[in-house]
PDB file of C-alpha atoms and ligand atoms in Angstrom:
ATOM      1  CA  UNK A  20     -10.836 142.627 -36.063  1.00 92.00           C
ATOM      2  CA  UNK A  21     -12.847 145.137 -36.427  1.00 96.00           C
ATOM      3  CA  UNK A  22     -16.541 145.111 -33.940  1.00 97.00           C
ATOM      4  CA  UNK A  23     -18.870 147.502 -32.448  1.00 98.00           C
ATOM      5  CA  UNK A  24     -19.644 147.764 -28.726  1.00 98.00           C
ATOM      6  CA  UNK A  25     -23.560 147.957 -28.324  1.00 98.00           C
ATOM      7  CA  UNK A  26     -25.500 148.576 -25.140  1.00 97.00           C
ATOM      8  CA  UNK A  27     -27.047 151.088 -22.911  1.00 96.00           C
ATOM      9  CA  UNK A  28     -25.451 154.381 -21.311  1.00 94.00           C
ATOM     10  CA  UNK A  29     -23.778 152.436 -18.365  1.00 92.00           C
ATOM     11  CA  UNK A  30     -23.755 148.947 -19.366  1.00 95.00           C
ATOM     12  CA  UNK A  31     -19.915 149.244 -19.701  1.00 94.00           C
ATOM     13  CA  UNK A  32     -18.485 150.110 -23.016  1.00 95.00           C
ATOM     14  CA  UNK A  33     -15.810 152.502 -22.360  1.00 93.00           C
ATOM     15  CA  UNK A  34     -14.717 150.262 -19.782  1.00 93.00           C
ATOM     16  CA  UNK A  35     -14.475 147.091 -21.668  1.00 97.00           C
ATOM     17  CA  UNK A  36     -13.629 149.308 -25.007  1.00 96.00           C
ATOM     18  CA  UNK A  37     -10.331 150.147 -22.919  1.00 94.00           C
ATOM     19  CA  UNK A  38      -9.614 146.746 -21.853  1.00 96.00           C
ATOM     20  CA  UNK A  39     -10.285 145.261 -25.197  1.00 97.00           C
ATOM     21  CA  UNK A  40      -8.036 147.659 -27.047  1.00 97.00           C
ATOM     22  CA  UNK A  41      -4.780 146.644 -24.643  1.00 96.00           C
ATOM     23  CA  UNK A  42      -5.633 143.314 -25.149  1.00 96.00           C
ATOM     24  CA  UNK A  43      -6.275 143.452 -28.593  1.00 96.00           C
ATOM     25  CA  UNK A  44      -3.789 145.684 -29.979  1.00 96.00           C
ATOM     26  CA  UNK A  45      -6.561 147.949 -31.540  1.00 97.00           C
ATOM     27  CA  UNK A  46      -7.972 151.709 -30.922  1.00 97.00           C
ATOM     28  CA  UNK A  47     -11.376 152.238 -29.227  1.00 97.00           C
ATOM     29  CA  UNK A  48     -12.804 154.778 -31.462  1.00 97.00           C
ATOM     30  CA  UNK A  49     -15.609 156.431 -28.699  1.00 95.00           C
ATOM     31  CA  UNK A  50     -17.711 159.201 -30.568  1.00 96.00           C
ATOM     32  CA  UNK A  51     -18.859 160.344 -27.101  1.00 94.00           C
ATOM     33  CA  UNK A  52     -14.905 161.171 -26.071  1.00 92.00           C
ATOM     34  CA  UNK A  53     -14.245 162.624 -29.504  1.00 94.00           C
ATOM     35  CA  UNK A  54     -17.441 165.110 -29.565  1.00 95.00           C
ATOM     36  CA  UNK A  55     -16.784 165.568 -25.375  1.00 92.00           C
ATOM     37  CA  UNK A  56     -13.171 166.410 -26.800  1.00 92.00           C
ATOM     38  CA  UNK A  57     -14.643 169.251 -29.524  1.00 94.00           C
ATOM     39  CA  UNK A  58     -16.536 170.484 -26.774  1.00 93.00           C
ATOM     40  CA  UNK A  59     -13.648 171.118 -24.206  1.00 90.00           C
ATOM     41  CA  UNK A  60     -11.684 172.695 -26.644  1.00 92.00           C
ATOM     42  CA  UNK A  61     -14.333 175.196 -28.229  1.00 93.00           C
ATOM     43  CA  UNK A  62     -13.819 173.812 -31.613  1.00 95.00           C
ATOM     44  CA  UNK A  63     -16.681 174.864 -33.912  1.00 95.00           C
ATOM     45  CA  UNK A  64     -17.599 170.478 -34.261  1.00 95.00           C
ATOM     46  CA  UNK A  65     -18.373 171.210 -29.545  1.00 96.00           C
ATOM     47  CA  UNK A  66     -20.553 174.239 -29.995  1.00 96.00           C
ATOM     48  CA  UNK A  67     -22.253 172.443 -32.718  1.00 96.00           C
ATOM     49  CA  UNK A  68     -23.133 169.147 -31.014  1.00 96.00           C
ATOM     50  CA  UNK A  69     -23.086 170.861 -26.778  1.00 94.00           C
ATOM     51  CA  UNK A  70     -27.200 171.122 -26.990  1.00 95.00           C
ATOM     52  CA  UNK A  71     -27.611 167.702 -28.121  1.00 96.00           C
ATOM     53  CA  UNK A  72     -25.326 166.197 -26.022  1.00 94.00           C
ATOM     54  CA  UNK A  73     -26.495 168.515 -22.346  1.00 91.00           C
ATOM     55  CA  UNK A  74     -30.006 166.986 -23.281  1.00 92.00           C
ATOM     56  CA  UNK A  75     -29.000 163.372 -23.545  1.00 92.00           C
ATOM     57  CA  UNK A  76     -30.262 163.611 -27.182  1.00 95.00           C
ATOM     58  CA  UNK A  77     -28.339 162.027 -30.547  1.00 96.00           C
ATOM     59  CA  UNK A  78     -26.128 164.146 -32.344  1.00 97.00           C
ATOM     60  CA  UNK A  79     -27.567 164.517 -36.354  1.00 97.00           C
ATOM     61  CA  UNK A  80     -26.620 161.210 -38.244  1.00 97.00           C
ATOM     62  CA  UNK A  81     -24.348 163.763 -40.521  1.00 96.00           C
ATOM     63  CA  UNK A  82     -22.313 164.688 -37.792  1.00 96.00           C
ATOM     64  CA  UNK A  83     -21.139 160.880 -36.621  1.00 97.00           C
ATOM     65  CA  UNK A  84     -20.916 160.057 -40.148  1.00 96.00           C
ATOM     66  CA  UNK A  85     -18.368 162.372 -41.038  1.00 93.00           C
ATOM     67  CA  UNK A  86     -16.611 161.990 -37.802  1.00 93.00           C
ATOM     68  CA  UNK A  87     -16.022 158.361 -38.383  1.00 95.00           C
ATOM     69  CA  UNK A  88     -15.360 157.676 -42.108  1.00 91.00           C
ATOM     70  CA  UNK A  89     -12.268 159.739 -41.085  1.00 89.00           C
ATOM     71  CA  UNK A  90     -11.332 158.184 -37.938  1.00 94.00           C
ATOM     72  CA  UNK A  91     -11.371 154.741 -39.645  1.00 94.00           C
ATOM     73  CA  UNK A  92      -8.826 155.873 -42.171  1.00 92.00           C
ATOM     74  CA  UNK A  93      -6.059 156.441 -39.726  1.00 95.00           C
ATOM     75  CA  UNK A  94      -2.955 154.555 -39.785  1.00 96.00           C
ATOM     76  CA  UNK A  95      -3.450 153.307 -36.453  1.00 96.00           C
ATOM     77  CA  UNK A  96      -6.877 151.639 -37.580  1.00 96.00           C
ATOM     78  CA  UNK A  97      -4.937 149.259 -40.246  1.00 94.00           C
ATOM     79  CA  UNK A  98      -5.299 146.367 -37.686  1.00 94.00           C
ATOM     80  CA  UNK A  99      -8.676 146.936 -36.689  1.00 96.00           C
ATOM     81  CA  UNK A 100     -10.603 149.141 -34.258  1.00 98.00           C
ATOM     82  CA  UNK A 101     -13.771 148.932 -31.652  1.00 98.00           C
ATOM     83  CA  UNK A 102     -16.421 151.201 -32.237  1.00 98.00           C
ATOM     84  CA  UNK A 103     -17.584 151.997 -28.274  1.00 97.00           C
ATOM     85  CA  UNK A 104     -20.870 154.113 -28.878  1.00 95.00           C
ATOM     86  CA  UNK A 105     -21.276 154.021 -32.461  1.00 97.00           C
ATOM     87  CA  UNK A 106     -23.545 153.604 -34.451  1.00 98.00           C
ATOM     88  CA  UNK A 107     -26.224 154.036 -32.230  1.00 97.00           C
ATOM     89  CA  UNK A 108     -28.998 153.970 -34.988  1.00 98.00           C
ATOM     90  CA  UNK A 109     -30.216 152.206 -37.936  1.00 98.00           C
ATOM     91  CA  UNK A 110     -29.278 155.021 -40.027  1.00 98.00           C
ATOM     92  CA  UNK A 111     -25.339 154.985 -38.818  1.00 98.00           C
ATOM     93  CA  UNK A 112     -25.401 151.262 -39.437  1.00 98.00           C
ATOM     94  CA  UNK A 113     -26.053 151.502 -43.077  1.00 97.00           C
ATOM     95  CA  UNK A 114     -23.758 154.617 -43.568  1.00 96.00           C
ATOM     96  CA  UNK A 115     -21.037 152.126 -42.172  1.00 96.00           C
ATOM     97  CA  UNK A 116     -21.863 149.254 -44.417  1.00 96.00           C
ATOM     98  CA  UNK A 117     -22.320 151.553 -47.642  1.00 95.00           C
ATOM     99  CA  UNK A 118     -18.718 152.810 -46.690  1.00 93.00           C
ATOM    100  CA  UNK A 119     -17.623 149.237 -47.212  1.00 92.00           C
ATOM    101  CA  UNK A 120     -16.440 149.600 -43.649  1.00 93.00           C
ATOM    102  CA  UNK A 121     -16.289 145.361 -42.829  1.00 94.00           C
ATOM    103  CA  UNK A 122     -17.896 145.146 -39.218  1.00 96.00           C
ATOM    104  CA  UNK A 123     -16.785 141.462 -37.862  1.00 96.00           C
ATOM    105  CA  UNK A 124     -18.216 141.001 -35.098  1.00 97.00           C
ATOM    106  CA  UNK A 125     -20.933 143.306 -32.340  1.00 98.00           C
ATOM    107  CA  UNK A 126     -20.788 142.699 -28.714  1.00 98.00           C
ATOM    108  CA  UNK A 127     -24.214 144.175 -26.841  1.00 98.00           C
ATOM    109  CA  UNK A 128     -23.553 144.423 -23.345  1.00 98.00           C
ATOM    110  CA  UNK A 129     -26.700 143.521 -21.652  1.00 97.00           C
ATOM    111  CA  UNK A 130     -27.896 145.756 -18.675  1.00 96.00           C
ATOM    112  CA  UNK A 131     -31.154 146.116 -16.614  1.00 95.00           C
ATOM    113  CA  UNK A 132     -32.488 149.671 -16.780  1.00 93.00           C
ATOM    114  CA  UNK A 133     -32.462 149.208 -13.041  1.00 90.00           C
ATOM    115  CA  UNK A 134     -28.973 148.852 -13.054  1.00 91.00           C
ATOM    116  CA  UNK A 135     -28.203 151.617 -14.805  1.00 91.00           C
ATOM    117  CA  UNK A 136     -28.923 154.568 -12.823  1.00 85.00           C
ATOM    118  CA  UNK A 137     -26.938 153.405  -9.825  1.00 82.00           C
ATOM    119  CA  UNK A 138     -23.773 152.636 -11.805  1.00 86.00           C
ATOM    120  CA  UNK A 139     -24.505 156.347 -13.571  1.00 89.00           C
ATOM    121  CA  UNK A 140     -24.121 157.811 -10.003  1.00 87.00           C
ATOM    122  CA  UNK A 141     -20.735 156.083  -9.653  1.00 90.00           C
ATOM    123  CA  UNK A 142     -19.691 157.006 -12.666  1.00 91.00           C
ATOM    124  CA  UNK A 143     -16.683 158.959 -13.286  1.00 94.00           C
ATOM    125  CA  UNK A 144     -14.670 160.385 -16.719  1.00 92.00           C
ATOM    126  CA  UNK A 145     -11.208 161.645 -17.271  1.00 93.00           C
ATOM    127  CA  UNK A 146     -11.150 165.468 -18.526  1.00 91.00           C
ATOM    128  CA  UNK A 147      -7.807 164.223 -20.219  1.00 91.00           C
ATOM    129  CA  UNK A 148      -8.116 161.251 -22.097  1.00 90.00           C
ATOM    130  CA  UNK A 149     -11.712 160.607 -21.439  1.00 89.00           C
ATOM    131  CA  UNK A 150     -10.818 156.956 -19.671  1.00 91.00           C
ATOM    132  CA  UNK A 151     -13.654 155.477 -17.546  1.00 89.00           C
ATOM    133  CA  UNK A 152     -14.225 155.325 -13.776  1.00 93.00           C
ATOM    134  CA  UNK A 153     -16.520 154.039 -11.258  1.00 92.00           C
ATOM    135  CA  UNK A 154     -15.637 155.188  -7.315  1.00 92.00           C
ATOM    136  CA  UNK A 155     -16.598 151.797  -6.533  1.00 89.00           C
ATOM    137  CA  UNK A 156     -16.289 149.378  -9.372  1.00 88.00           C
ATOM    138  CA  UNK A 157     -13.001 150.887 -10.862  1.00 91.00           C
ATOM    139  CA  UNK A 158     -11.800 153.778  -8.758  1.00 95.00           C
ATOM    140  CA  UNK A 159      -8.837 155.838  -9.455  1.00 97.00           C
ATOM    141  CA  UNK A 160      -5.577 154.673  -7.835  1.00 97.00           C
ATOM    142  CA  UNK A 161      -5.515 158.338  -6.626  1.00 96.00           C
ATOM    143  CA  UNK A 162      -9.007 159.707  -5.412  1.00 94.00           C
ATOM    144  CA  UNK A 163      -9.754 162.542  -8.218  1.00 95.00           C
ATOM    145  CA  UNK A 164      -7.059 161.760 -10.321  1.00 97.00           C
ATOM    146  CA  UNK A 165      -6.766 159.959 -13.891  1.00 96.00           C
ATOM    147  CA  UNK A 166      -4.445 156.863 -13.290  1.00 96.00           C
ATOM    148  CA  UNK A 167      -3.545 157.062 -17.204  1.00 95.00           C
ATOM    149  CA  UNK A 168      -2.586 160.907 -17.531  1.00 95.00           C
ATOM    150  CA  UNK A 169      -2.936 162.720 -14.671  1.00 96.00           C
ATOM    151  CA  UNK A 170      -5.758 164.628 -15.502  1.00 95.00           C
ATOM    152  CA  UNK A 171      -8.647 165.247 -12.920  1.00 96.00           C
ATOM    153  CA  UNK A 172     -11.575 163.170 -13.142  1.00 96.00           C
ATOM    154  CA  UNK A 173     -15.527 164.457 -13.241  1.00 93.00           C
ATOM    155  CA  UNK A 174     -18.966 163.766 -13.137  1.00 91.00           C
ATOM    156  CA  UNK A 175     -20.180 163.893 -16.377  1.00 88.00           C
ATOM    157  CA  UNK A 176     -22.773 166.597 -17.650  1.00 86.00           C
ATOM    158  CA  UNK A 177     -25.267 164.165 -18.711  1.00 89.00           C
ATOM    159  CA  UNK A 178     -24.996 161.630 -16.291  1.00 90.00           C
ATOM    160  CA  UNK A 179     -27.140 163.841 -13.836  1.00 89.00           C
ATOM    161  CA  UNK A 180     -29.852 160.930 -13.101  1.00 88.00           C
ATOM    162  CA  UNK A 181     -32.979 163.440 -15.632  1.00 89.00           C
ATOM    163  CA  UNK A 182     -30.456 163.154 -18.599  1.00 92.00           C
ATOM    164  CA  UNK A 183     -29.370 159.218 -17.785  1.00 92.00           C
ATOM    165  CA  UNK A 184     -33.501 158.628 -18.115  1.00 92.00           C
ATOM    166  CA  UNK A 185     -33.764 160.507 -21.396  1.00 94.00           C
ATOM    167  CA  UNK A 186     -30.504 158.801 -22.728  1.00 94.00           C
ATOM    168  CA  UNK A 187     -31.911 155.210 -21.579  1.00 95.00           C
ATOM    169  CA  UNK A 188     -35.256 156.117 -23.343  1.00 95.00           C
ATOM    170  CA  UNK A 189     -33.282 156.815 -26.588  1.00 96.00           C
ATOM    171  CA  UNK A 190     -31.165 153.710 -26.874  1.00 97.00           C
ATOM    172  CA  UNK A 191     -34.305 152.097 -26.488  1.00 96.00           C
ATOM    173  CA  UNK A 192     -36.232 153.919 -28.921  1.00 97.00           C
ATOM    174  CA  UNK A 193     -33.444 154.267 -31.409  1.00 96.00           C
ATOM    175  CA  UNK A 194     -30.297 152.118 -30.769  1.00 97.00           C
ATOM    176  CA  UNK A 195     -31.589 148.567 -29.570  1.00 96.00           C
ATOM    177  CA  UNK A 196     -32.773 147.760 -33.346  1.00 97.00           C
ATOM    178  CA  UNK A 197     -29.321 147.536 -34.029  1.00 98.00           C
ATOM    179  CA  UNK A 198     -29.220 143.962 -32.178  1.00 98.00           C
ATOM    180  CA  UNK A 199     -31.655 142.750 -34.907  1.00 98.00           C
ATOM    181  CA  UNK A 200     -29.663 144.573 -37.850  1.00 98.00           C
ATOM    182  CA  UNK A 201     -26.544 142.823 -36.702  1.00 98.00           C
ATOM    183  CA  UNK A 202     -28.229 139.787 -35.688  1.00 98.00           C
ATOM    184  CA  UNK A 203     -29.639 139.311 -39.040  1.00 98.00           C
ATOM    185  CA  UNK A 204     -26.219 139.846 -40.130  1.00 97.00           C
ATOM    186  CA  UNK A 205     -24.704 136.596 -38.066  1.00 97.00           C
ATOM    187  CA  UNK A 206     -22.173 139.203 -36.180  1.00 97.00           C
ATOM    188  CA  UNK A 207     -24.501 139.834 -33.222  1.00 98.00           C
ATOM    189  CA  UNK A 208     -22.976 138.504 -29.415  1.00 97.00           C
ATOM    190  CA  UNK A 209     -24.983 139.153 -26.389  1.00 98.00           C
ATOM    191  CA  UNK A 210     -22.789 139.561 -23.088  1.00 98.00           C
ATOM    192  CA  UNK A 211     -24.006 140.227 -19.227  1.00 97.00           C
ATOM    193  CA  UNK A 212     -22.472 143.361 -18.546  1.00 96.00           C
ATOM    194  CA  UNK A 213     -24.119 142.828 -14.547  1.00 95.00           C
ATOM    195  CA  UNK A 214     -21.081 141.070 -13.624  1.00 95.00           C
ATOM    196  CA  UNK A 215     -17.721 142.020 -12.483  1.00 94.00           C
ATOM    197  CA  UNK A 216     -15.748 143.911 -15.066  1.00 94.00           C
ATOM    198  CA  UNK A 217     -13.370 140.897 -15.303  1.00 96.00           C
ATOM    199  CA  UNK A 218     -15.762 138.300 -15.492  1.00 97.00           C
ATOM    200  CA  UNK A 219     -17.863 140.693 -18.464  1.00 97.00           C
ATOM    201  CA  UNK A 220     -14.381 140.912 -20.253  1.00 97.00           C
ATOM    202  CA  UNK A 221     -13.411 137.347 -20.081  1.00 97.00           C
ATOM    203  CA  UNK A 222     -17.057 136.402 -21.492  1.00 97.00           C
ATOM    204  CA  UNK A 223     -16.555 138.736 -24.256  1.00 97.00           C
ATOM    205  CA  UNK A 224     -12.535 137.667 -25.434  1.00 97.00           C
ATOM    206  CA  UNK A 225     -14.544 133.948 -25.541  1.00 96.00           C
ATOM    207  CA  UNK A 226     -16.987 135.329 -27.838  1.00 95.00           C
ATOM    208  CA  UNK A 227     -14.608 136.895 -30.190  1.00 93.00           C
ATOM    209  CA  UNK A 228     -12.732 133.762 -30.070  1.00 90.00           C
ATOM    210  CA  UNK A 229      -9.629 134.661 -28.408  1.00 86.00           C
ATOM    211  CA  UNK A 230      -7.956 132.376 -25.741  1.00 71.00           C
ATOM    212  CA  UNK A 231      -8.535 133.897 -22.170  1.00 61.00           C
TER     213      UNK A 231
HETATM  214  P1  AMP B 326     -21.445 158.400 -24.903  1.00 89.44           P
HETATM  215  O1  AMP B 326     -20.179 158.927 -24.331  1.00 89.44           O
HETATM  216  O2  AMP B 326     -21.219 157.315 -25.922  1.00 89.44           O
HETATM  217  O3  AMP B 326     -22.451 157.995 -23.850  1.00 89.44           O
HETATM  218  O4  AMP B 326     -22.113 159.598 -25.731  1.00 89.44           O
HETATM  219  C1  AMP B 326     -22.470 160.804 -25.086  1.00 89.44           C
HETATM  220  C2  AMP B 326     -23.381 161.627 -25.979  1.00 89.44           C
HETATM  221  O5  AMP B 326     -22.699 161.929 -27.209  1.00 89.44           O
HETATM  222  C3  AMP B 326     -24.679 160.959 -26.428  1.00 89.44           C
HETATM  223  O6  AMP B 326     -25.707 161.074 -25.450  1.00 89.44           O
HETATM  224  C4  AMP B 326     -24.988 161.731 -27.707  1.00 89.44           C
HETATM  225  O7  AMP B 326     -25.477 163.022 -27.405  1.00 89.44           O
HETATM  226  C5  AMP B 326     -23.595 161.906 -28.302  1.00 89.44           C
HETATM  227  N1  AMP B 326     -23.218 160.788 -29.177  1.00 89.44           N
HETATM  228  C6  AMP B 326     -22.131 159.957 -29.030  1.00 89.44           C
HETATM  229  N2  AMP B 326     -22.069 159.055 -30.003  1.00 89.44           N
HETATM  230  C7  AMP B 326     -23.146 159.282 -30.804  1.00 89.44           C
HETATM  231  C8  AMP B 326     -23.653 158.663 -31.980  1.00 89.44           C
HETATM  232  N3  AMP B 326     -23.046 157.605 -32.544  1.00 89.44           N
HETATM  233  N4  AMP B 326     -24.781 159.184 -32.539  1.00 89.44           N
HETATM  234  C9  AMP B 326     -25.399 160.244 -32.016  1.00 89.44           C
HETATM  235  N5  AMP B 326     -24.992 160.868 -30.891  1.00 89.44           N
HETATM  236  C10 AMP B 326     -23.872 160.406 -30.286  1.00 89.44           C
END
């Protein structure tokens, strides 16, 4: 099983991504956690993509490309994987495909952009392991603490409410013609991610055909 997460900054991606990859046996493969990674650890791959990603703006096509033909040629991939946050335009979509990557199936989480800035506000990311947090949707067991590693959690950078606009305006202007791409395709699902996280999972397992 390999499939994409779609949907806004917000709608729920890393959550479900996390959820789907216990229950599914597969990695989440999150571009935003890998280049968030580069940047935390000074590598020359952060101080190239910091500017891009303080703004709320895409990282060059190049960049992601390279990042994930690798990432999908790990051992740990042999079963499948879930993209969460990539490809996030038409451009990434057709690198994928040319790589013969097979995409089975693309779940767009479906979000109001009214929704989205209140959830951003909540929002909160492990330093660590880059696991997702809301303080009132899906708060830590311990207040400020990652329940998976221990590692304290934070407000992310660009989910100061200026750069959560910007970022909505480019998955609009860039990512949501990826629903037609992969509906066109036969792999597209929509799902309500304004429900409980529970309910948005169990909607999502029925779409991908797996008992729930
Ligand atoms: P995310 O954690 O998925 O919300 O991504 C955070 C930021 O990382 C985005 O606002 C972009 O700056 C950058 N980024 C992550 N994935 C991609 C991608 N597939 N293409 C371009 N930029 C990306």
């Amino acid at each position: 099983m390999n499939m994409i997460l779609l949907g806004a900054p917000g709608a729920g991606k890393g959550t479900q991504g996390e959820l789907l990859s216990k229950q599914l046996q597969i990695p989440t493969i999150s571009t935003g956690n890998m280049l968030r990674e580069a940047m935390a650890n000074g590598s020359d791959l952060g101080k190239q993509v910091k500017q891009y990603m303080d703004e709320g703006a895409l990282v060059p096509d190049d960049v992601i490309m390279s990042i994930i033909a690798e990432r999908v040629t790990q051992p740990d991939c042999k079963n499948g994987f879930i993209l969460d946050g990539v490809p996030r335009t038409l451009a990434q979509a057709q690198a994928i495909d040319a790589k013969g990557v097979a995409i089975d199936c693309v779940v767009s989480l479906e979000v109001e952009d009214e929704k989205i800035a209140s959830r951003m506000a909540g929002r909160r990311v492990c330093t660590g392991c880059g696991a997702s947090y809301h303080i009132v949707n899906k708060p830590t067991k311990t207040e400020g603490v990652c329940d998976l590693c221990g590692a304290p959690v934070a407000i992310r950078k660009d989910d100061q409410p200026e750069t959560v606009l910007r970022r909505l305006e480019v998955y609009h202007a860039s990512t949501e013609v990826l629903k037609d791409y992969y509906k066109a395709q036969g792999k597209l699902r929509l799902i309500c991610g304004d429900q409980s996280i529970e309910d948005a999972n169990r909607d999502i397992l029925r779409a991908l055909g797996k008992t729930v």
